[in-house]
């Protein structure tokens, strides 16, 4: 039986590689049809410009607000003992399909070049009416890539209610220990209210997400001063009813039909400074000491100003595990900042190769708005370089919606999500495509 199982896995692996290669060839062929005007370097964002003056970096400041511990204790007392990630994974009730079983239309969301080496599509019945958001992994949480005994992928989704702000937000926990058929289940993101007697849903798209130590940091969309919310992955609560409502209901607790709910433990508010920068994409950089949170804002293609990129340091205080470093006033200040000419930045990553004197910044950029194929740029303070593909050397080679970027150091892979596809590309493949 083990022998036959091994052969089945090999056949599926060959089928997956063939499907991904076929998709890449088909998309490369499509890329050759892009007009020469689209393939020019007129959109070259140029070199990064450092921001050093306080008047320019004050707009990047955030202010921390912790949810009072009695509020969280009150929720736990009413809802029952919190559970951890392992319990959530053990109750997975959905399964991702690998790329070989995805439709041609679903695979069109994958990058043209470099090609994904692992890719999955979501259960259509589970994602209908939901918009995909950011991705993070247990490779962010811990340097060895495991949370306890598990490898885990987290994927954010927002209910599409027809508004830019979006409806409810959820996070899907994917069991990455089963790469052939990863199981998953989801938890609603919530915010405690009424002194911990109830909670409301986080009504916002999640375009950026980082899991560091036991904390999950997520971005919020425009519409309020709160820019980031933080969740404790040791404080996952079970819903007691599958009702579509959210919060306390007659006879129990509801999470919009999901089996679990995550109550926020902290939030971070934008600066009152004119032109305050709202983090839209975020990622983790383990190449700094201490580890840092990398952020970018999203400036529309028709915008008349540069895009800001910056980083915050994480706290080295064990009592503040997984939280950004703050000063005595609760302020989180950028420790490094730049401007770039790139607009529509949907994903940001900073990585310093071993032996390098500085980090490279990678930007996933949508092709204007949310439509079309994106561009992947590598930038530093000297120049910018984009991945090119097709006979006319088009720069429109990246995933369609240019989603968030998350680097899994232990495997050397960058994970992202576009459309209904969750996929991984080796960083070495990106470097080869850029050289």
Tab-separated table of C-alpha atoms in Angstrom:
chain	number	residue	atom	x	y	z
A	1	UNK	CA	0.000	0.000	0.000
A	2	UNK	CA	2.871	2.398	0.804
A	3	UNK	CA	4.408	1.557	-2.592
A	4	UNK	CA	1.200	2.381	-4.489
A	5	UNK	CA	0.744	5.591	-2.484
A	6	UNK	CA	4.268	6.651	-3.397
A	7	UNK	CA	3.560	6.048	-7.103
A	8	UNK	CA	0.323	8.020	-6.884
A	9	UNK	CA	2.164	10.951	-5.307
A	10	UNK	CA	4.823	10.808	-8.020
A	11	UNK	CA	2.176	10.772	-10.757
A	12	UNK	CA	0.392	13.728	-9.158
A	13	UNK	CA	3.701	15.575	-8.788
A	14	UNK	CA	4.472	15.032	-12.482
A	15	UNK	CA	0.962	16.164	-13.395
A	16	UNK	CA	1.333	19.276	-11.251
A	17	UNK	CA	4.670	20.200	-12.827
A	18	UNK	CA	3.212	19.633	-16.282
A	19	UNK	CA	0.159	21.755	-15.493
A	20	UNK	CA	2.240	24.612	-14.121
A	21	UNK	CA	4.671	24.430	-17.046
A	22	UNK	CA	1.804	24.386	-19.509
A	23	UNK	CA	0.161	27.340	-17.818
A	24	UNK	CA	3.443	29.269	-17.869
A	25	UNK	CA	3.951	28.551	-21.588
A	26	UNK	CA	0.406	29.571	-22.420
A	27	UNK	CA	0.688	32.757	-20.404
A	28	UNK	CA	4.098	33.527	-21.924
A	29	UNK	CA	2.511	33.211	-25.329
A	30	UNK	CA	-0.193	35.617	-24.245
A	31	UNK	CA	2.447	37.988	-22.967
A	32	UNK	CA	4.052	38.200	-26.408
A	33	UNK	CA	0.810	39.744	-27.663
A	34	UNK	CA	1.104	42.702	-25.294
A	35	UNK	CA	1.804	45.836	-27.297
A	36	UNK	CA	5.249	47.337	-27.367
A	37	UNK	CA	3.899	50.437	-25.666
A	38	UNK	CA	3.075	48.328	-22.624
A	39	UNK	CA	6.523	46.779	-22.599
A	40	UNK	CA	8.483	50.020	-22.450
A	41	UNK	CA	10.389	51.104	-19.370
A	42	UNK	CA	8.456	54.365	-19.159
A	43	UNK	CA	7.044	53.109	-15.841
A	44	UNK	CA	10.512	52.424	-14.398
A	45	UNK	CA	10.224	53.591	-10.765
A	46	UNK	CA	13.960	54.308	-10.598
A	47	UNK	CA	16.135	54.034	-7.505
A	48	UNK	CA	14.791	54.209	-3.970
A	49	UNK	CA	15.112	57.641	-2.352
A	50	UNK	CA	15.855	57.485	1.393
A	51	UNK	CA	13.642	59.529	3.715
A	52	UNK	CA	15.674	60.893	6.603
A	53	UNK	CA	14.071	64.095	7.895
A	54	UNK	CA	11.703	63.885	10.854
A	55	UNK	CA	9.124	65.980	9.048
A	56	UNK	CA	8.874	63.264	6.381
A	57	UNK	CA	8.996	60.225	8.666
A	58	UNK	CA	6.537	61.524	11.263
A	59	UNK	CA	3.764	60.608	8.832
A	60	UNK	CA	4.785	56.928	9.233
A	61	UNK	CA	4.258	56.886	13.021
A	62	UNK	CA	1.641	54.611	14.560
A	63	UNK	CA	0.254	54.722	18.108
A	64	UNK	CA	-0.491	51.519	20.002
A	65	UNK	CA	-3.784	50.782	21.758
A	66	UNK	CA	-3.984	47.499	23.702
A	67	UNK	CA	-7.298	45.797	24.343
A	68	UNK	CA	-7.592	45.645	28.156
A	69	UNK	CA	-6.762	42.182	29.459
A	70	UNK	CA	-9.997	42.021	31.528
A	71	UNK	CA	-11.971	42.384	28.284
A	72	UNK	CA	-10.222	39.348	26.765
A	73	UNK	CA	-10.595	37.365	29.984
A	74	UNK	CA	-14.293	38.206	30.076
A	75	UNK	CA	-14.757	36.904	26.523
A	76	UNK	CA	-12.876	33.702	27.292
A	77	UNK	CA	-14.912	33.146	30.453
A	78	UNK	CA	-18.123	33.475	28.457
A	79	UNK	CA	-17.049	31.571	25.325
A	80	UNK	CA	-14.908	28.837	26.841
A	81	UNK	CA	-11.218	27.993	26.962
A	82	UNK	CA	-9.335	29.334	23.896
A	83	UNK	CA	-7.789	26.847	21.479
A	84	UNK	CA	-4.534	26.911	19.520
A	85	UNK	CA	-3.525	26.533	15.896
A	86	UNK	CA	-3.117	22.746	16.154
A	87	UNK	CA	-6.757	22.365	17.226
A	88	UNK	CA	-7.908	24.528	14.323
A	89	UNK	CA	-5.881	22.491	11.821
A	90	UNK	CA	-7.219	19.256	13.278
A	91	UNK	CA	-10.783	20.346	12.475
A	92	UNK	CA	-10.129	21.217	8.808
A	93	UNK	CA	-13.364	20.798	6.854
A	94	UNK	CA	-12.269	21.986	3.383
A	95	UNK	CA	-9.552	20.942	0.947
A	96	UNK	CA	-7.436	22.907	-1.516
A	97	UNK	CA	-7.057	21.505	-5.036
A	98	UNK	CA	-3.578	21.366	-6.543
A	99	UNK	CA	-2.899	23.145	-9.826
A	100	UNK	CA	-3.374	19.995	-11.909
A	101	UNK	CA	-7.037	19.971	-10.833
A	102	UNK	CA	-7.660	23.723	-11.199
A	103	UNK	CA	-9.412	25.164	-14.231
A	104	UNK	CA	-7.576	26.997	-16.988
A	105	UNK	CA	-9.347	30.166	-15.937
A	106	UNK	CA	-8.149	29.785	-12.350
A	107	UNK	CA	-4.556	29.159	-13.449
A	108	UNK	CA	-4.535	32.360	-15.512
A	109	UNK	CA	-3.990	34.219	-12.223
A	110	UNK	CA	-0.533	32.600	-11.840
A	111	UNK	CA	2.657	34.448	-12.790
A	112	UNK	CA	3.960	34.071	-16.334
A	113	UNK	CA	7.582	34.294	-15.208
A	114	UNK	CA	8.995	33.031	-12.963
A	115	UNK	CA	6.626	30.071	-12.896
A	116	UNK	CA	5.079	28.865	-9.661
A	117	UNK	CA	6.481	25.561	-8.415
A	118	UNK	CA	3.577	24.960	-6.043
A	119	UNK	CA	0.043	26.180	-6.582
A	120	UNK	CA	-3.445	25.453	-5.272
A	121	UNK	CA	-6.962	26.720	-5.869
A	122	UNK	CA	-9.690	27.189	-3.314
A	123	UNK	CA	-13.022	25.459	-2.893
A	124	UNK	CA	-15.369	27.570	-5.100
A	125	UNK	CA	-18.330	26.977	-2.793
A	126	UNK	CA	-16.329	28.331	0.136
A	127	UNK	CA	-14.971	31.440	-1.622
A	128	UNK	CA	-17.989	32.582	-3.637
A	129	UNK	CA	-18.754	36.149	-2.596
A	130	UNK	CA	-15.315	36.582	-0.957
A	131	UNK	CA	-12.299	38.559	-2.177
A	132	UNK	CA	-8.793	37.138	-1.644
A	133	UNK	CA	-6.340	39.080	0.478
A	134	UNK	CA	-2.923	38.681	2.053
A	135	UNK	CA	-0.874	35.568	2.829
A	136	UNK	CA	1.560	34.705	5.632
A	137	UNK	CA	3.073	31.447	6.879
A	138	UNK	CA	4.576	29.705	9.877
A	139	UNK	CA	7.862	30.572	8.150
A	140	UNK	CA	7.192	34.110	9.383
A	141	UNK	CA	6.202	32.911	12.844
A	142	UNK	CA	9.352	30.907	13.561
A	143	UNK	CA	12.743	30.698	11.844
A	144	UNK	CA	12.483	26.901	11.433
A	145	UNK	CA	9.198	27.305	9.566
A	146	UNK	CA	7.075	25.364	12.051
A	147	UNK	CA	4.469	26.359	14.586
A	148	UNK	CA	4.842	23.589	17.105
A	149	UNK	CA	4.797	20.420	15.015
A	150	UNK	CA	3.058	21.993	12.017
A	151	UNK	CA	3.809	23.924	8.863
A	152	UNK	CA	0.956	26.343	8.265
A	153	UNK	CA	-0.245	28.787	5.596
A	154	UNK	CA	-2.646	31.601	6.493
A	155	UNK	CA	-4.807	33.240	3.830
A	156	UNK	CA	-7.019	36.301	4.371
A	157	UNK	CA	-10.407	36.849	2.707
A	158	UNK	CA	-12.986	39.644	2.798
A	159	UNK	CA	-16.692	39.233	2.124
A	160	UNK	CA	-17.544	41.155	-1.027
A	161	UNK	CA	-20.420	43.423	-0.037
A	162	UNK	CA	-20.072	45.696	-3.074
A	163	UNK	CA	-18.124	48.437	-1.297
A	164	UNK	CA	-14.381	49.236	-1.452
A	165	UNK	CA	-14.225	48.907	2.331
A	166	UNK	CA	-15.466	45.322	2.203
A	167	UNK	CA	-17.522	43.298	4.633
A	168	UNK	CA	-16.408	40.729	7.178
A	169	UNK	CA	-12.813	39.480	7.157
A	170	UNK	CA	-11.603	35.951	7.858
A	171	UNK	CA	-8.368	33.975	7.897
A	172	UNK	CA	-8.103	30.430	6.530
A	173	UNK	CA	-5.675	28.071	8.308
A	174	UNK	CA	-4.094	25.681	5.790
A	175	UNK	CA	-2.303	22.481	6.800
A	176	UNK	CA	0.968	22.722	4.850
A	177	UNK	CA	2.106	19.346	6.222
A	178	UNK	CA	-0.153	17.699	3.626
A	179	UNK	CA	1.055	19.230	0.327
A	180	UNK	CA	-0.893	16.742	-1.839
A	181	UNK	CA	-4.299	17.744	-0.477
A	182	UNK	CA	-3.986	20.564	2.091
A	183	UNK	CA	-6.962	20.790	4.395
A	184	UNK	CA	-8.137	24.085	5.831
A	185	UNK	CA	-10.745	25.826	7.929
A	186	UNK	CA	-11.398	29.481	8.744
A	187	UNK	CA	-11.722	31.893	11.660
A	188	UNK	CA	-13.518	35.235	11.642
A	189	UNK	CA	-11.470	38.308	12.577
A	190	UNK	CA	-13.230	40.310	15.285
A	191	UNK	CA	-12.829	43.275	17.623
A	192	UNK	CA	-13.987	43.108	21.289
A	193	UNK	CA	-16.627	45.668	22.243
A	194	UNK	CA	-18.786	46.470	25.268
A	195	UNK	CA	-15.871	45.877	27.660
A	196	UNK	CA	-15.477	42.312	26.420
A	197	UNK	CA	-19.135	41.334	26.712
A	198	UNK	CA	-19.393	41.077	22.907
A	199	UNK	CA	-17.426	41.465	19.673
A	200	UNK	CA	-17.985	42.855	16.192
A	201	UNK	CA	-16.528	41.675	12.918
A	202	UNK	CA	-13.497	43.412	11.435
A	203	UNK	CA	-15.187	44.994	8.420
A	204	UNK	CA	-12.179	45.660	6.201
A	205	UNK	CA	-10.138	44.153	3.388
A	206	UNK	CA	-6.876	42.565	4.577
A	207	UNK	CA	-4.244	43.447	1.971
A	208	UNK	CA	-1.316	42.835	4.333
A	209	UNK	CA	-0.723	40.167	6.968
A	210	UNK	CA	2.278	38.950	9.009
A	211	UNK	CA	2.472	36.136	11.559
A	212	UNK	CA	5.362	36.753	13.939
A	213	UNK	CA	5.811	34.612	17.048
A	214	UNK	CA	2.305	34.182	18.494
A	215	UNK	CA	0.846	37.354	16.957
A	216	UNK	CA	-0.980	37.936	13.672
A	217	UNK	CA	-0.805	41.514	12.334
A	218	UNK	CA	-3.303	42.550	9.648
A	219	UNK	CA	-3.785	45.788	7.753
A	220	UNK	CA	-7.094	47.605	7.460
A	221	UNK	CA	-8.534	49.608	4.583
A	222	UNK	CA	-9.365	53.287	4.425
A	223	UNK	CA	-12.269	54.605	6.431
A	224	UNK	CA	-10.826	54.942	9.929
A	225	UNK	CA	-7.659	55.840	11.806
A	226	UNK	CA	-6.892	52.253	12.812
A	227	UNK	CA	-4.197	50.995	10.431
A	228	UNK	CA	-3.266	47.614	11.931
A	229	UNK	CA	-4.964	45.098	14.185
A	230	UNK	CA	-3.118	42.396	16.124
A	231	UNK	CA	-4.460	38.947	17.033
A	232	UNK	CA	-3.058	36.365	19.446
A	233	UNK	CA	-2.983	32.895	17.902
A	234	UNK	CA	-3.092	31.334	21.359
A	235	UNK	CA	-6.473	33.034	21.924
A	236	UNK	CA	-8.656	31.480	19.214
A	237	UNK	CA	-12.233	31.085	20.420
A	238	UNK	CA	-14.778	28.516	19.254
A	239	UNK	CA	-18.095	29.731	17.890
A	240	UNK	CA	-21.020	27.868	19.454
A	241	UNK	CA	-23.448	28.344	16.561
A	242	UNK	CA	-23.102	28.388	12.766
A	243	UNK	CA	-25.503	31.330	12.468
A	244	UNK	CA	-24.524	33.987	9.926
A	245	UNK	CA	-24.670	36.637	12.663
A	246	UNK	CA	-21.585	37.948	14.471
A	247	UNK	CA	-21.109	38.147	18.225
A	248	UNK	CA	-23.406	37.214	21.092
A	249	UNK	CA	-26.663	35.656	19.919
A	250	UNK	CA	-29.475	33.942	21.825
A	251	UNK	CA	-27.989	30.748	23.180
A	252	UNK	CA	-24.362	31.326	22.249
A	253	UNK	CA	-21.753	32.984	20.061
A	254	UNK	CA	-21.677	33.364	16.272
A	255	UNK	CA	-18.808	34.001	13.842
A	256	UNK	CA	-20.558	34.626	10.544
A	257	UNK	CA	-20.970	30.895	9.942
A	258	UNK	CA	-17.327	30.074	10.709
A	259	UNK	CA	-16.274	27.632	13.431
A	260	UNK	CA	-13.765	29.965	15.079
A	261	UNK	CA	-13.290	33.625	15.907
A	262	UNK	CA	-10.149	35.647	16.645
A	263	UNK	CA	-10.667	38.662	18.945
A	264	UNK	CA	-8.129	41.486	18.472
A	265	UNK	CA	-5.678	42.142	21.297
A	266	UNK	CA	-4.272	45.469	20.032
A	267	UNK	CA	-4.608	48.067	17.311
A	268	UNK	CA	-2.308	50.724	15.858
A	269	UNK	CA	-3.612	54.142	14.879
A	270	UNK	CA	-2.383	56.394	12.089
A	271	UNK	CA	-0.524	59.582	12.850
A	272	UNK	CA	-2.537	62.808	12.984
A	273	UNK	CA	0.079	64.327	10.688
A	274	UNK	CA	-1.150	65.513	7.304
A	275	UNK	CA	-0.447	62.843	4.701
A	276	UNK	CA	-0.208	59.984	7.197
A	277	UNK	CA	0.881	56.774	5.463
A	278	UNK	CA	-1.492	53.803	5.749
A	279	UNK	CA	0.247	50.417	5.497
A	280	UNK	CA	-1.378	48.453	2.670
A	281	UNK	CA	1.116	45.627	2.148
A	282	UNK	CA	3.327	44.263	4.922
A	283	UNK	CA	5.867	41.452	5.302
A	284	UNK	CA	8.493	40.173	7.722
A	285	UNK	CA	12.246	40.724	7.322
A	286	UNK	CA	14.424	38.378	9.395
A	287	UNK	CA	17.590	39.959	7.994
A	288	UNK	CA	17.503	42.863	10.447
A	289	UNK	CA	18.254	42.961	14.178
A	290	UNK	CA	15.747	43.053	15.679
A	291	UNK	CA	13.414	41.446	13.140
A	292	UNK	CA	11.401	44.111	11.336
A	293	UNK	CA	7.965	44.681	9.857
A	294	UNK	CA	8.191	45.958	6.276
A	295	UNK	CA	5.363	48.120	4.939
A	296	UNK	CA	4.246	49.944	1.816
A	297	UNK	CA	1.315	52.169	1.039
A	298	UNK	CA	-0.776	51.826	-2.107
A	299	UNK	CA	-0.798	54.933	-4.318
A	300	UNK	CA	-3.096	54.721	-7.366
A	301	UNK	CA	-1.633	54.823	-10.861
A	302	UNK	CA	-3.171	58.252	-11.414
A	303	UNK	CA	-1.686	59.560	-8.155
A	304	UNK	CA	0.640	62.532	-8.271
A	305	UNK	CA	3.085	61.518	-5.523
A	306	UNK	CA	5.642	58.772	-4.802
A	307	UNK	CA	4.887	55.624	-2.808
A	308	UNK	CA	6.476	55.292	0.630
A	309	UNK	CA	8.200	52.108	1.822
A	310	UNK	CA	9.354	51.719	5.407
A	311	UNK	CA	10.038	49.349	8.276
A	312	UNK	CA	9.218	49.144	11.984
A	313	UNK	CA	11.321	47.190	14.492
A	314	UNK	CA	9.702	44.411	16.510
A	315	UNK	CA	10.069	44.552	20.270
A	316	UNK	CA	12.847	42.538	21.900
A	317	UNK	CA	10.946	42.562	25.215
A	318	UNK	CA	9.697	39.005	26.010
A	319	UNK	CA	6.589	40.558	27.562
A	320	UNK	CA	5.781	42.093	24.161
A	321	UNK	CA	6.390	39.020	22.013
A	322	UNK	CA	5.275	39.585	18.431
A	323	UNK	CA	4.468	43.273	18.893
A	324	UNK	CA	6.232	46.292	17.335
A	325	UNK	CA	8.674	48.228	19.476
A	326	UNK	CA	7.159	51.331	21.107
A	327	UNK	CA	8.508	54.332	23.002
A	328	UNK	CA	7.258	55.488	26.396
A	329	UNK	CA	4.295	57.225	24.740
A	330	UNK	CA	3.219	54.097	22.844
A	331	UNK	CA	4.498	55.389	19.505
A	332	UNK	CA	5.833	53.066	16.800
A	333	UNK	CA	8.327	54.943	14.629
A	334	UNK	CA	9.829	53.880	11.310
A	335	UNK	CA	13.493	52.866	11.575
A	336	UNK	CA	14.082	53.111	7.816
A	337	UNK	CA	12.059	54.689	5.021
A	338	UNK	CA	12.173	55.324	1.266
A	339	UNK	CA	10.163	56.723	-1.605
A	340	UNK	CA	9.654	54.888	-4.899
A	341	UNK	CA	8.120	55.887	-8.197
A	342	UNK	CA	6.141	52.615	-8.304
A	343	UNK	CA	2.371	52.938	-8.009
A	344	UNK	CA	-0.297	50.299	-7.285
A	345	UNK	CA	2.041	48.334	-5.005
A	346	UNK	CA	0.178	45.216	-3.894
A	347	UNK	CA	3.060	43.308	-2.306
A	348	UNK	CA	6.324	44.314	-0.623
A	349	UNK	CA	9.321	42.316	0.553
A	350	UNK	CA	12.770	43.273	1.844
A	351	UNK	CA	15.523	40.663	1.774
A	352	UNK	CA	19.275	40.816	2.205
A	353	UNK	CA	21.194	37.952	0.642
A	354	UNK	CA	23.997	36.363	2.709
A	355	UNK	CA	27.125	38.499	2.418
A	356	UNK	CA	25.274	41.473	0.923
A	357	UNK	CA	25.775	44.912	2.453
A	358	UNK	CA	22.170	46.021	1.979
A	359	UNK	CA	18.708	44.657	1.367
A	360	UNK	CA	16.882	44.456	-1.942
A	361	UNK	CA	13.241	45.535	-2.014
A	362	UNK	CA	10.768	43.542	-4.109
A	363	UNK	CA	7.512	45.167	-5.174
A	364	UNK	CA	4.543	43.359	-6.696
A	365	UNK	CA	2.806	46.002	-8.770
A	366	UNK	CA	-0.626	45.774	-10.381
A	367	UNK	CA	-0.940	46.889	-13.995
A	368	UNK	CA	-3.034	49.920	-13.049
A	369	UNK	CA	-6.025	49.331	-10.817
A	370	UNK	CA	-6.991	45.709	-10.136
A	371	UNK	CA	-7.155	44.498	-13.748
A	372	UNK	CA	-4.504	43.120	-16.063
A	373	UNK	CA	-1.196	41.417	-15.291
A	374	UNK	CA	1.193	42.761	-12.696
A	375	UNK	CA	4.897	43.583	-12.651
A	376	UNK	CA	7.535	42.370	-10.196
A	377	UNK	CA	10.286	44.906	-9.450
A	378	UNK	CA	13.525	44.672	-7.483
A	379	UNK	CA	14.770	48.028	-6.203
A	380	UNK	CA	17.617	49.474	-4.177
A	381	UNK	CA	19.116	52.944	-3.808
A	382	UNK	CA	20.928	52.599	-7.150
A	383	UNK	CA	18.356	51.306	-9.631
A	384	UNK	CA	15.261	49.216	-10.333
A	385	UNK	CA	14.876	46.075	-12.419
A	386	UNK	CA	11.693	44.302	-13.518
A	387	UNK	CA	11.104	40.697	-14.541
A	388	UNK	CA	10.598	40.532	-18.323
A	389	UNK	CA	8.893	37.854	-20.410
A	390	UNK	CA	7.677	37.124	-23.950
A	391	UNK	CA	9.202	37.962	-27.312
A	392	UNK	CA	8.707	41.689	-26.783
A	393	UNK	CA	10.232	41.590	-23.265
A	394	UNK	CA	7.044	42.713	-21.584
A	395	UNK	CA	7.206	43.579	-17.895
A	396	UNK	CA	3.647	42.289	-17.371
A	397	UNK	CA	4.797	38.903	-16.072
A	398	UNK	CA	3.613	38.702	-12.474
A	399	UNK	CA	0.296	37.551	-11.025
A	400	UNK	CA	-2.850	39.287	-12.165
A	401	UNK	CA	-3.743	41.108	-8.952
A	402	UNK	CA	-0.209	41.452	-7.528
A	403	UNK	CA	-1.027	40.241	-4.039
A	404	UNK	CA	1.044	40.255	-0.862
A	405	UNK	CA	4.495	38.626	-0.704
A	406	UNK	CA	5.644	36.365	2.144
A	407	UNK	CA	9.134	34.830	2.246
A	408	UNK	CA	9.471	31.384	3.862
A	409	UNK	CA	13.140	31.400	4.768
A	410	UNK	CA	13.399	27.692	5.620
A	411	UNK	CA	12.233	26.665	2.116
A	412	UNK	CA	13.452	29.677	0.115
A	413	UNK	CA	9.947	30.229	-1.290
A	414	UNK	CA	7.884	33.371	-1.708
A	415	UNK	CA	4.169	32.755	-1.205
A	416	UNK	CA	1.438	34.919	-2.664
A	417	UNK	CA	-2.210	34.793	-3.689
A	418	UNK	CA	-3.995	36.059	-6.771
A	419	UNK	CA	-7.581	35.402	-7.724
A	420	UNK	CA	-8.441	31.912	-6.497
A	421	UNK	CA	-4.807	30.709	-6.676
A	422	UNK	CA	-2.431	30.307	-3.722
A	423	UNK	CA	1.102	29.769	-5.006
A	424	UNK	CA	4.817	29.654	-4.230
A	425	UNK	CA	7.810	30.798	-6.310
A	426	UNK	CA	11.426	30.158	-5.229
A	427	UNK	CA	13.320	33.366	-4.529
A	428	UNK	CA	16.197	31.924	-6.606
A	429	UNK	CA	13.842	31.752	-9.617
A	430	UNK	CA	12.970	35.421	-9.159
A	431	UNK	CA	16.650	36.329	-8.961
A	432	UNK	CA	17.383	34.311	-12.115
A	433	UNK	CA	14.573	36.109	-13.951
A	434	UNK	CA	15.927	39.494	-12.854
A	435	UNK	CA	19.570	38.828	-13.802
